[in-house]
Short mmCIF file of C-alpha atoms in Angstrom, two decimals:
data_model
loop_
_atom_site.label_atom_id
_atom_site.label_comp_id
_atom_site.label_asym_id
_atom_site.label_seq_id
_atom_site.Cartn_x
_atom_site.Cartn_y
_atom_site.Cartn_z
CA UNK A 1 153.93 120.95 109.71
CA UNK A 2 154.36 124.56 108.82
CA UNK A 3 157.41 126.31 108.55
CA UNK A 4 157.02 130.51 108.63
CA UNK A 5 160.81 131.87 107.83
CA UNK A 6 160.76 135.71 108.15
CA UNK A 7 163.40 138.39 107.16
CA UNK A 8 165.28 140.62 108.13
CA UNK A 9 165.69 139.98 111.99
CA UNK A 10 166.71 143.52 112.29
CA UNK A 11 165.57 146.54 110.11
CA UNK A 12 166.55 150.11 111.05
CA UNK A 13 164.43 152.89 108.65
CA UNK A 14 164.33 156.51 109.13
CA UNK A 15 161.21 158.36 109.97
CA UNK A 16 158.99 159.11 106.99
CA UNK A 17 160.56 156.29 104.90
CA UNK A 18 159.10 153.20 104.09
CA UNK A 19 159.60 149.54 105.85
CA UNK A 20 159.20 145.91 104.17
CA UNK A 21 159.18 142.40 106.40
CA UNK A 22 158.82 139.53 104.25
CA UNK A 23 158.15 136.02 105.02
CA UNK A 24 158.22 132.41 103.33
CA UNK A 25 155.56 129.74 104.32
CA UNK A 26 156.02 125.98 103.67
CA UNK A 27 152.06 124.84 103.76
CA UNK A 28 150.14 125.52 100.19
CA UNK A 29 146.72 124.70 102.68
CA UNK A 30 147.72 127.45 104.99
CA UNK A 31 145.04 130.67 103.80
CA UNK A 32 145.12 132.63 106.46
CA UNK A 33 148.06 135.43 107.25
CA UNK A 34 147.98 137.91 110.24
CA UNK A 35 150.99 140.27 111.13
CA UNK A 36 151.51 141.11 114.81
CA UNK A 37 153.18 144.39 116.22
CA UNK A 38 154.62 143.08 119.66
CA UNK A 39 155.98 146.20 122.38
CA UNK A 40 158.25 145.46 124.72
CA UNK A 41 156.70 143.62 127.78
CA UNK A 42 153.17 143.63 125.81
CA UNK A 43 151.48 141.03 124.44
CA UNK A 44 150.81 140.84 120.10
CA UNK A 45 148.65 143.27 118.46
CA UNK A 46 147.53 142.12 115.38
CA UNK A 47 147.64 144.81 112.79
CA UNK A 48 146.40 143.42 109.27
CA UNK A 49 145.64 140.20 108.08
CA UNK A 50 145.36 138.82 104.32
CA UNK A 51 143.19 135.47 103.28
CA UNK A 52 144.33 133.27 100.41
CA UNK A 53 141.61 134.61 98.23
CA UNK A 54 142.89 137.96 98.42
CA UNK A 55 146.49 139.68 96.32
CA UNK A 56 146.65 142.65 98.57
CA UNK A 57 145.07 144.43 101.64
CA UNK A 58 145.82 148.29 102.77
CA UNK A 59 145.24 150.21 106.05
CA UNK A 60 146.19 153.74 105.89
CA UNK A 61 149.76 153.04 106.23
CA UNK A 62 150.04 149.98 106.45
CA UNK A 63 149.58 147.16 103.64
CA UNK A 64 150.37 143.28 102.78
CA UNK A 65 150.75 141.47 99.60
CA UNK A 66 150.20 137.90 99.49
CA UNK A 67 152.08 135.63 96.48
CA UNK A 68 149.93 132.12 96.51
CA UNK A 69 152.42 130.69 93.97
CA UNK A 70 155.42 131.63 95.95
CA UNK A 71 153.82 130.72 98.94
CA UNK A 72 155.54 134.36 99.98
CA UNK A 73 153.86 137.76 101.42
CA UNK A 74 155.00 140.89 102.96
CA UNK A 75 154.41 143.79 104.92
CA UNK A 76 154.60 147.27 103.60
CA UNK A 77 154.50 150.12 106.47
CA UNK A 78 155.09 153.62 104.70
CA UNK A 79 155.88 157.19 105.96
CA UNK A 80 157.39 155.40 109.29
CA UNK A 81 156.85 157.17 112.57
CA UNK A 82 159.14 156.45 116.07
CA UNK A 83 156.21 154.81 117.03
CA UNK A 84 156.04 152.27 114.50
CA UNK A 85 159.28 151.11 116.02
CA UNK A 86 158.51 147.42 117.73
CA UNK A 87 158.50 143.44 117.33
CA UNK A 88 156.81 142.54 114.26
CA UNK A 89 155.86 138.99 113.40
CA UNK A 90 154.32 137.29 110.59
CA UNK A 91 152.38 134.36 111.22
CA UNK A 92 150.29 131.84 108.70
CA UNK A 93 147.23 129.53 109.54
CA UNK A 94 144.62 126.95 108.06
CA UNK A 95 141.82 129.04 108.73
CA UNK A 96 139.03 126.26 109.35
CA UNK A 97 136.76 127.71 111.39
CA UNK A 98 138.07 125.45 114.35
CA UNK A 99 141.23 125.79 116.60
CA UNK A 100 143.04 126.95 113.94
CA UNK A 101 147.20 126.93 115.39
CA UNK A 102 149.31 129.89 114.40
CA UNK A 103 153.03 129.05 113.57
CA UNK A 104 155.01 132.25 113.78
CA UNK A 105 157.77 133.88 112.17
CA UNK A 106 161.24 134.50 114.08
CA UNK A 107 160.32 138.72 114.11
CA UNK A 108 161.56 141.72 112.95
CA UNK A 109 162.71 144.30 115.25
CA UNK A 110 161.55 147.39 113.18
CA UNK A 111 163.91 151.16 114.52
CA UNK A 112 162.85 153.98 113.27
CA UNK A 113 164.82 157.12 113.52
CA UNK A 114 164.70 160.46 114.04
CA UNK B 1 135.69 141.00 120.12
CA UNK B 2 138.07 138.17 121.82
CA UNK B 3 138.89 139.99 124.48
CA UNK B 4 140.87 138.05 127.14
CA UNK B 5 142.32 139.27 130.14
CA UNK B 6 145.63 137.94 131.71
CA UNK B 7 146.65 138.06 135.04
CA UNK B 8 149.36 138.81 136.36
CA UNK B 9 151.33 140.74 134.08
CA UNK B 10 154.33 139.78 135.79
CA UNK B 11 154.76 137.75 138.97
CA UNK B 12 158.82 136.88 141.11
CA UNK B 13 159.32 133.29 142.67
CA UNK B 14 161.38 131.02 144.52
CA UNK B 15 162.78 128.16 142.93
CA UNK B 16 160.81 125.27 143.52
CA UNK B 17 157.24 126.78 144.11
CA UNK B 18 154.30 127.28 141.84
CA UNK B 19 152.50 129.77 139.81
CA UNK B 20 149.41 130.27 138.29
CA UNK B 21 148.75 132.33 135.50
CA UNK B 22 145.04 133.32 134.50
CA UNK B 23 142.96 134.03 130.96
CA UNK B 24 139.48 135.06 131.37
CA UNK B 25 137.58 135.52 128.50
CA UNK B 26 135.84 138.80 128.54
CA UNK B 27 133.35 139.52 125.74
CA UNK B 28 132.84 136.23 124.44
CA UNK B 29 132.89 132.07 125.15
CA UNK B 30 136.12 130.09 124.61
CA UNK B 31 135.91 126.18 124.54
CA UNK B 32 139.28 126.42 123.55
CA UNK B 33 142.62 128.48 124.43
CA UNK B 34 146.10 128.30 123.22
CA UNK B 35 149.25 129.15 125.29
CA UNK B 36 152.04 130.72 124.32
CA UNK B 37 155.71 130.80 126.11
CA UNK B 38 158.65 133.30 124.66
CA UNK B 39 161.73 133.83 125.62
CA UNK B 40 163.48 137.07 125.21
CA UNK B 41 164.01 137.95 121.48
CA UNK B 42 162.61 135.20 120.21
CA UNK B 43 159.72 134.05 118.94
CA UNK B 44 156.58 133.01 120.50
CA UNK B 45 155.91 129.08 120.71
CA UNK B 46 152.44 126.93 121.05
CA UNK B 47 153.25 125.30 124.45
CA UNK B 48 149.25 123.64 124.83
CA UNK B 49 145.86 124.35 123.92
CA UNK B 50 143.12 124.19 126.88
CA UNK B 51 139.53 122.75 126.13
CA UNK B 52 136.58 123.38 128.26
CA UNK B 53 135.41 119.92 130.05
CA UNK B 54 138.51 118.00 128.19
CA UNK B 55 142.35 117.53 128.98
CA UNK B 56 144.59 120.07 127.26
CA UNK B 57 146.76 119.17 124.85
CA UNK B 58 150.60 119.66 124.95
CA UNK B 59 152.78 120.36 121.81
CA UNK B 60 156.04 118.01 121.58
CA UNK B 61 158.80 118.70 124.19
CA UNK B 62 156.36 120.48 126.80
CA UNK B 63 156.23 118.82 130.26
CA UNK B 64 152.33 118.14 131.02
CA UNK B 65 153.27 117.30 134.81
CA UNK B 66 154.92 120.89 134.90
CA UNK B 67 152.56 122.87 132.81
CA UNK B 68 149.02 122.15 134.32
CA UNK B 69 146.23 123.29 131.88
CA UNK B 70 142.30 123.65 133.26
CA UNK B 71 139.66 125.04 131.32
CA UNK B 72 137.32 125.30 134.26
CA UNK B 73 134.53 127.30 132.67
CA UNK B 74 133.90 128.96 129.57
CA UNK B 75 135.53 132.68 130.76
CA UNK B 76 138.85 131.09 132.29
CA UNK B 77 141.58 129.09 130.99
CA UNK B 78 144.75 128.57 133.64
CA UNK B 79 148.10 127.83 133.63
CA UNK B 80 149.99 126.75 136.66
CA UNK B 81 153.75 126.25 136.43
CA UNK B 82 154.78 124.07 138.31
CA UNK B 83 157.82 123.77 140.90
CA UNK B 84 159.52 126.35 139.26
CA UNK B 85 163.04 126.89 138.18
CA UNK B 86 165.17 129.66 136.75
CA UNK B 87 164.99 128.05 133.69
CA UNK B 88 161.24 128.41 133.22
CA UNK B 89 161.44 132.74 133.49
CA UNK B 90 159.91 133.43 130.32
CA UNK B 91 156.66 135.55 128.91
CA UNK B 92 153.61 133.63 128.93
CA UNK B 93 150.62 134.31 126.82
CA UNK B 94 147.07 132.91 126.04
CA UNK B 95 145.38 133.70 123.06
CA UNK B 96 141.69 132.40 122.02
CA UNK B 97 141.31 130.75 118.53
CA UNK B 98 140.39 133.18 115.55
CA UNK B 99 137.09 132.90 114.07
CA UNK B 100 135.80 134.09 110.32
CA UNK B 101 135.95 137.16 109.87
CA UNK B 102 137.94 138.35 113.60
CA UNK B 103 141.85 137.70 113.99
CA UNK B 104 143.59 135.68 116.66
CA UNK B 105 143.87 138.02 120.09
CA UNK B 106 146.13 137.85 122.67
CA UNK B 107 146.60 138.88 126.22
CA UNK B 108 148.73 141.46 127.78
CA UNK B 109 151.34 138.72 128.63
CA UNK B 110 152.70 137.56 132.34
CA UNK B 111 156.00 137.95 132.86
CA UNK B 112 157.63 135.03 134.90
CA UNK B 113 161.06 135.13 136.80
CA UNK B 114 162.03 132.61 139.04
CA UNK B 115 164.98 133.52 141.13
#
């Protein structure tokens, strides 16, 4: 099955600077990659997800690059704000169209300071 | 779209007793729903995934005789926990499967302590 390792556990940025979570997949059929912002007591958000047909997706501040051959892709949040601070998790997928199951990464816990 | 709503969002029992934990679907149909158990700091795990008119099926290692699935309808999923123990206090969550073109959702999440 798939394995989804995701790093760092803990990541402490100040506010304005940037923020990258990276994470390894194991399945070369997973094509489907969704990142979840999780709040305390709160159930996921998803926030941006990348497809295996696609290098690189951006929204506003927020952006993921996706490495097919190193079965590897990351999440990019610039010009942090206190409110970015949260539970991220990767998470990877054979999108088929059917009950597709999501294995998840272990999360970040993303700080950001004043 | 995939808009699911959970209920409770967090519920206190005895040991021993059961609870039930609801996911109605609100803005679409769902033939199928996963759920999700975390404990705290970690992350989440598949425990089952409920199909409408079928039996849910469990992931490895989850008890089917404590974790009762029903997909009664197409707008509610359930799952009932069954005699409880402290062990079992943990954050519950259902989420329908993505579909082309919209992510995977999830609910708000029911918060489960059994004292």
């Amino acid at each position: 099955g798939e394995n989804v390792e995701q790093h760092p556990s803990t990541l402490s940025v100040q506010e304005g600077d940037s923020a990258v979570i990276k994470c390894t997949y194991s399945d070369s059929a997973s094509n489907y990659f969704p990142w979840y912002k999780q709040e305390l007591g709160k159930g996921p958000q998803l926030i941006i997800d990348i497809r295996s047909n696609v290098g690189e997706k951006k929204d506003q501040r927020i952006a993921v690059t996706l490495n097919k051959t190193a079965k590897h892709f990351s999440l990019h949040i610039t010009e942090t704000q206190p409110e970015d601070s949260a539970v991220y998790f990767c998470a990877a997928s054979r999108d088929t169209g059917t009950a597709s199951k999501l294995t998840f990464g272990t999360g970040t816990r993303l700080q950001v300071t004043l | 779209g995939a808009v699911v709503s959970q209920h409770p969002s967090w519920v206190i029992c005895k040991s021993g007793t059961s609870v039930k934990i609801e996911c109605r679907s609100l803005d679409f149909q769902a033939t199928t729903m996963f759920w999700y158990r975390q404990f705290p700091k970690q992350s989440l795990m598949l425990m089952a995934t409920s199909n409408e008119g079928s039996k849910a099926t469990y992931e490895q290692g989850v008890e089917k005789d404590k974790f009762l699935i029903n997909h009664a309808s197409l707008t509610l999923s359930t799952l009932t926990v069954t005699s409880a123990h402290p062990e079992d206090s943990s954050f519950y969550i259902c989420s329908p499967p993505g579909t082309a073109g919209v992510g995977y959702t999830f609910g708000s999440g029911t918060r489960l302590t059994v004292v």
